[in-house]
PDB file of C-alpha atoms in Angstrom:
ATOM      1  CA  MET V 812     164.839  67.271 -75.764  1.00 63.00           C
ATOM      2  CA  ASP V 813     166.496  70.001 -73.718  1.00 81.00           C
ATOM      3  CA  ASN V 814     168.217  69.073 -70.468  1.00 85.00           C
ATOM      4  CA  LEU V 815     166.481  70.040 -67.243  1.00 88.00           C
ATOM      5  CA  GLN V 816     168.364  72.627 -65.251  1.00 91.00           C
ATOM      6  CA  ILE V 817     168.577  72.379 -61.467  1.00 94.00           C
ATOM      7  CA  GLN V 818     169.958  75.096 -59.244  1.00 95.00           C
ATOM      8  CA  ILE V 819     172.261  73.570 -56.632  1.00 96.00           C
ATOM      9  CA  LYS V 820     173.874  75.131 -53.603  1.00 96.00           C
ATOM     10  CA  TYR V 821     176.912  73.458 -52.031  1.00 96.00           C
ATOM     11  CA  LYS V 822     177.498  73.931 -48.298  1.00 95.00           C
ATOM     12  CA  ASP V 823     181.103  74.826 -49.089  1.00 93.00           C
ATOM     13  CA  ASN V 824     183.808  74.158 -51.678  1.00 92.00           C
ATOM     14  CA  THR V 825     185.118  70.986 -50.021  1.00 92.00           C
ATOM     15  CA  VAL V 826     182.332  68.683 -51.194  1.00 86.00           C
ATOM     16  CA  GLU V 827     182.811  67.240 -54.663  1.00 89.00           C
ATOM     17  CA  GLU V 828     180.345  68.541 -57.237  1.00 91.00           C
ATOM     18  CA  LEU V 829     177.606  66.270 -58.532  1.00 90.00           C
ATOM     19  CA  CYS V 830     178.109  64.576 -61.876  1.00 84.00           C
ATOM     20  CA  TYR V 831     177.000  61.617 -63.936  1.00 76.00           C
ATOM     21  CA  VAL V 832     179.197  58.544 -64.226  1.00 71.00           C
ATOM     22  CA  ASP V 833     179.072  58.215 -68.013  1.00 68.00           C
ATOM     23  CA  GLY V 834     177.768  54.921 -69.341  1.00 66.00           C
ATOM     24  CA  LYS V 835     176.935  53.556 -65.876  1.00 71.00           C
ATOM     25  CA  SER V 836     173.535  54.872 -64.795  1.00 78.00           C
ATOM     26  CA  ASP V 837     171.235  57.854 -64.846  1.00 86.00           C
ATOM     27  CA  TRP V 838     171.288  57.918 -61.028  1.00 93.00           C
ATOM     28  CA  ILE V 839     173.580  60.560 -59.526  1.00 95.00           C
ATOM     29  CA  ASP V 840     175.789  59.744 -56.529  1.00 95.00           C
ATOM     30  CA  LEU V 841     175.606  61.870 -53.390  1.00 97.00           C
ATOM     31  CA  ARG V 842     178.555  62.158 -51.010  1.00 96.00           C
ATOM     32  CA  SER V 843     178.863  62.551 -47.283  1.00 97.00           C
ATOM     33  CA  PHE V 844     179.601  66.152 -46.325  1.00 97.00           C
ATOM     34  CA  GLU V 845     181.522  65.158 -43.190  1.00 97.00           C
ATOM     35  CA  ASP V 846     183.058  62.204 -41.380  1.00 98.00           C
ATOM     36  CA  VAL V 847     180.330  60.276 -39.532  1.00 98.00           C
ATOM     37  CA  ASP V 848     181.165  57.523 -37.024  1.00 98.00           C
ATOM     38  CA  PHE V 849     178.554  54.835 -36.333  1.00 98.00           C
ATOM     39  CA  LYS V 850     178.374  52.236 -33.577  1.00 98.00           C
ATOM     40  CA  THR V 851     176.290  49.112 -34.120  1.00 98.00           C
ATOM     41  CA  GLY V 852     172.617  49.940 -33.645  1.00 98.00           C
ATOM     42  CA  GLU V 853     173.006  53.705 -34.048  1.00 98.00           C
ATOM     43  CA  TYR V 854     170.795  55.871 -36.220  1.00 98.00           C
ATOM     44  CA  LYS V 855     172.169  59.097 -37.681  1.00 98.00           C
ATOM     45  CA  LEU V 856     171.473  61.553 -40.454  1.00 98.00           C
ATOM     46  CA  ILE V 857     174.403  61.817 -42.851  1.00 98.00           C
ATOM     47  CA  PRO V 858     174.658  65.376 -44.226  1.00 98.00           C
ATOM     48  CA  LEU V 859     175.090  65.487 -47.994  1.00 97.00           C
ATOM     49  CA  GLY V 860     176.207  69.128 -48.278  1.00 97.00           C
ATOM     50  CA  VAL V 861     173.758  70.119 -51.012  1.00 97.00           C
ATOM     51  CA  ALA V 862     170.480  71.985 -51.341  1.00 97.00           C
ATOM     52  CA  MET V 863     168.608  72.087 -54.649  1.00 97.00           C
ATOM     53  CA  LYS V 864     165.747  73.803 -56.363  1.00 97.00           C
ATOM     54  CA  LEU V 865     164.051  71.018 -58.316  1.00 96.00           C
ATOM     55  CA  PRO V 866     161.901  71.912 -61.312  1.00 94.00           C
ATOM     56  CA  GLU V 867     158.207  72.412 -60.580  1.00 94.00           C
ATOM     57  CA  GLY V 868     156.369  69.088 -60.932  1.00 95.00           C
ATOM     58  CA  TYR V 869     159.404  66.942 -60.036  1.00 96.00           C
ATOM     59  CA  GLU V 870     160.661  65.169 -56.929  1.00 97.00           C
ATOM     60  CA  ALA V 871     163.950  63.501 -56.027  1.00 97.00           C
ATOM     61  CA  HIS V 872     164.138  59.845 -54.973  1.00 97.00           C
ATOM     62  CA  VAL V 873     167.126  59.152 -52.693  1.00 98.00           C
ATOM     63  CA  VAL V 874     168.264  55.544 -52.141  1.00 97.00           C
ATOM     64  CA  PRO V 875     171.443  53.770 -50.987  1.00 96.00           C
ATOM     65  CA  ARG V 876     174.070  52.849 -53.553  1.00 94.00           C
ATOM     66  CA  SER V 877     174.212  49.110 -54.215  1.00 91.00           C
ATOM     67  CA  SER V 878     177.522  48.887 -52.314  1.00 94.00           C
ATOM     68  CA  THR V 879     176.471  50.925 -49.262  1.00 97.00           C
ATOM     69  CA  TYR V 880     175.469  47.935 -47.122  1.00 97.00           C
ATOM     70  CA  LYS V 881     178.468  45.841 -48.185  1.00 97.00           C
ATOM     71  CA  ASN V 882     180.982  48.633 -47.568  1.00 97.00           C
ATOM     72  CA  TYR V 883     179.522  50.182 -44.416  1.00 98.00           C
ATOM     73  CA  GLY V 884     176.818  47.921 -42.980  1.00 98.00           C
ATOM     74  CA  LEU V 885     174.383  50.836 -43.252  1.00 98.00           C
ATOM     75  CA  MET V 886     170.695  50.619 -44.134  1.00 98.00           C
ATOM     76  CA  GLN V 887     168.637  53.650 -45.135  1.00 97.00           C
ATOM     77  CA  THR V 888     165.879  53.791 -42.550  1.00 97.00           C
ATOM     78  CA  ASN V 889     163.166  55.193 -44.804  1.00 93.00           C
ATOM     79  CA  HIS V 890     164.260  52.855 -47.652  1.00 91.00           C
ATOM     80  CA  MET V 891     163.678  55.647 -50.158  1.00 95.00           C
ATOM     81  CA  GLY V 892     163.661  59.331 -49.366  1.00 95.00           C
ATOM     82  CA  VAL V 893     161.388  61.613 -51.348  1.00 96.00           C
ATOM     83  CA  ILE V 894     162.336  65.276 -51.623  1.00 97.00           C
ATOM     84  CA  ASP V 895     159.649  67.401 -53.216  1.00 95.00           C
ATOM     85  CA  SER V 896     160.150  70.631 -55.129  1.00 95.00           C
ATOM     86  CA  SER V 897     158.957  72.779 -52.205  1.00 96.00           C
ATOM     87  CA  TYR V 898     162.072  71.797 -50.196  1.00 96.00           C
ATOM     88  CA  CYS V 899     164.198  74.395 -51.941  1.00 96.00           C
ATOM     89  CA  GLY V 900     165.364  77.041 -49.475  1.00 96.00           C
ATOM     90  CA  ASP V 901     168.959  78.114 -48.902  1.00 96.00           C
ATOM     91  CA  GLU V 902     169.078  76.058 -45.682  1.00 96.00           C
ATOM     92  CA  ASP V 903     167.088  73.024 -46.944  1.00 97.00           C
ATOM     93  CA  TRP V 904     170.151  70.754 -46.875  1.00 98.00           C
ATOM     94  CA  TRP V 905     169.808  67.166 -48.008  1.00 98.00           C
ATOM     95  CA  TYR V 906     170.499  64.291 -45.597  1.00 98.00           C
ATOM     96  CA  VAL V 907     170.221  60.527 -45.749  1.00 98.00           C
ATOM     97  CA  PRO V 908     168.987  58.671 -42.623  1.00 98.00           C
ATOM     98  CA  MET V 909     171.074  55.567 -41.860  1.00 98.00           C
ATOM     99  CA  TYR V 910     171.046  52.723 -39.330  1.00 98.00           C
ATOM    100  CA  ALA V 911     174.300  50.867 -38.600  1.00 98.00           C
ATOM    101  CA  THR V 912     174.381  47.072 -38.411  1.00 98.00           C
ATOM    102  CA  ARG V 913     178.081  47.221 -37.489  1.00 98.00           C
ATOM    103  CA  ASP V 914     180.623  49.844 -36.410  1.00 98.00           C
ATOM    104  CA  CYS V 915     181.788  51.959 -39.338  1.00 98.00           C
ATOM    105  CA  THR V 916     182.990  55.369 -40.418  1.00 98.00           C
ATOM    106  CA  VAL V 917     181.705  57.233 -43.433  1.00 98.00           C
ATOM    107  CA  HIS V 918     184.358  59.694 -44.549  1.00 98.00           C
ATOM    108  CA  LYS V 919     183.786  63.101 -46.078  1.00 97.00           C
ATOM    109  CA  ASN V 920     183.221  62.787 -49.838  1.00 96.00           C
ATOM    110  CA  ASP V 921     182.470  59.035 -49.665  1.00 97.00           C
ATOM    111  CA  ARG V 922     179.710  58.190 -52.132  1.00 95.00           C
ATOM    112  CA  ILE V 923     176.985  56.979 -49.773  1.00 97.00           C
ATOM    113  CA  CYS V 924     173.687  57.229 -51.658  1.00 97.00           C
ATOM    114  CA  GLN V 925     172.230  58.193 -55.020  1.00 96.00           C
ATOM    115  CA  PHE V 926     169.271  60.071 -56.430  1.00 97.00           C
ATOM    116  CA  ARG V 927     167.248  60.663 -59.543  1.00 95.00           C
ATOM    117  CA  ILE V 928     164.397  63.034 -60.233  1.00 95.00           C
ATOM    118  CA  MET V 929     160.979  61.905 -61.372  1.00 95.00           C
ATOM    119  CA  GLN V 930     157.880  63.717 -62.507  1.00 95.00           C
ATOM    120  CA  ASN V 931     155.173  63.925 -59.870  1.00 95.00           C
ATOM    121  CA  GLN V 932     152.365  61.423 -60.117  1.00 93.00           C
ATOM    122  CA  PRO V 933     149.352  62.803 -61.995  1.00 93.00           C
ATOM    123  CA  LYS V 934     146.139  63.518 -60.078  1.00 94.00           C
ATOM    124  CA  ILE V 935     144.085  60.358 -59.644  1.00 96.00           C
ATOM    125  CA  ASP V 936     140.330  59.939 -59.234  1.00 96.00           C
ATOM    126  CA  PHE V 937     139.505  56.753 -57.306  1.00 95.00           C
ATOM    127  CA  ILE V 938     136.255  55.067 -58.370  1.00 95.00           C
ATOM    128  CA  ARG V 939     134.648  52.695 -55.873  1.00 96.00           C
ATOM    129  CA  THR V 940     133.490  49.348 -57.306  1.00 95.00           C
ATOM    130  CA  GLU V 941     132.358  45.950 -56.000  1.00 95.00           C
ATOM    131  CA  HIS V 942     134.078  43.966 -58.792  1.00 93.00           C
ATOM    132  CA  LEU V 943     137.220  44.648 -60.824  1.00 90.00           C
ATOM    133  CA  GLY V 944     136.238  42.278 -63.637  1.00 90.00           C
ATOM    134  CA  GLU V 945     139.595  40.519 -63.976  1.00 88.00           C
ATOM    135  CA  GLN V 946     140.912  37.027 -63.147  1.00 85.00           C
ATOM    136  CA  ASN V 947     142.607  36.526 -59.748  1.00 84.00           C
ATOM    137  CA  ARG V 948     146.371  35.763 -59.825  1.00 77.00           C
ATOM    138  CA  GLY V 949     146.367  33.668 -56.670  1.00 75.00           C
ATOM    139  CA  GLY V 950     147.325  36.050 -53.866  1.00 74.00           C
ATOM    140  CA  PHE V 951     150.370  37.896 -52.619  1.00 73.00           C
ATOM    141  CA  GLY V 952     153.673  36.409 -53.849  1.00 67.00           C
ATOM    142  CA  SER V 953     151.915  34.047 -56.242  1.00 60.00           C
ATOM    143  CA  THR V 954     154.302  34.141 -59.203  1.00 64.00           C
ATOM    144  CA  GLY V 955     156.706  31.572 -57.721  1.00 63.00           C
ATOM    145  CA  ILE V 956     160.494  31.596 -57.390  1.00 69.00           C
ATOM    146  CA  GLN V 957     161.630  30.209 -60.764  1.00 67.00           C
TER     147      GLN V 957
END
């Protein structure tokens, strides 16, 4: 299978270029484009210094890195950002929205979040019914803790 090609524009030459961390994951780390200071309880958009033209029929899913909360006390306010392929202009810069649970500073080029691209969901036809014809599992959260 041929690799997908994505056009990427960097805001300037000071942000590190995107790359895979071989053998670790197929998610790609995104870095802060500038120093951002947070006070406890503040919400800010962290600029990521990139704009991309995703392939038609794909979207990007942006989430925190597993160490983001531990290292910074930051939580992504939308829990997962979705960037669709129409967000592809020269000034359509990527950001990640964060909420601070403690004072912190994110420095330029710190790896702060990650993304992967996924194919768009196929078109779905919803068919109304009175019965689904399957056995009930027992309600929300019914599989237990063990």
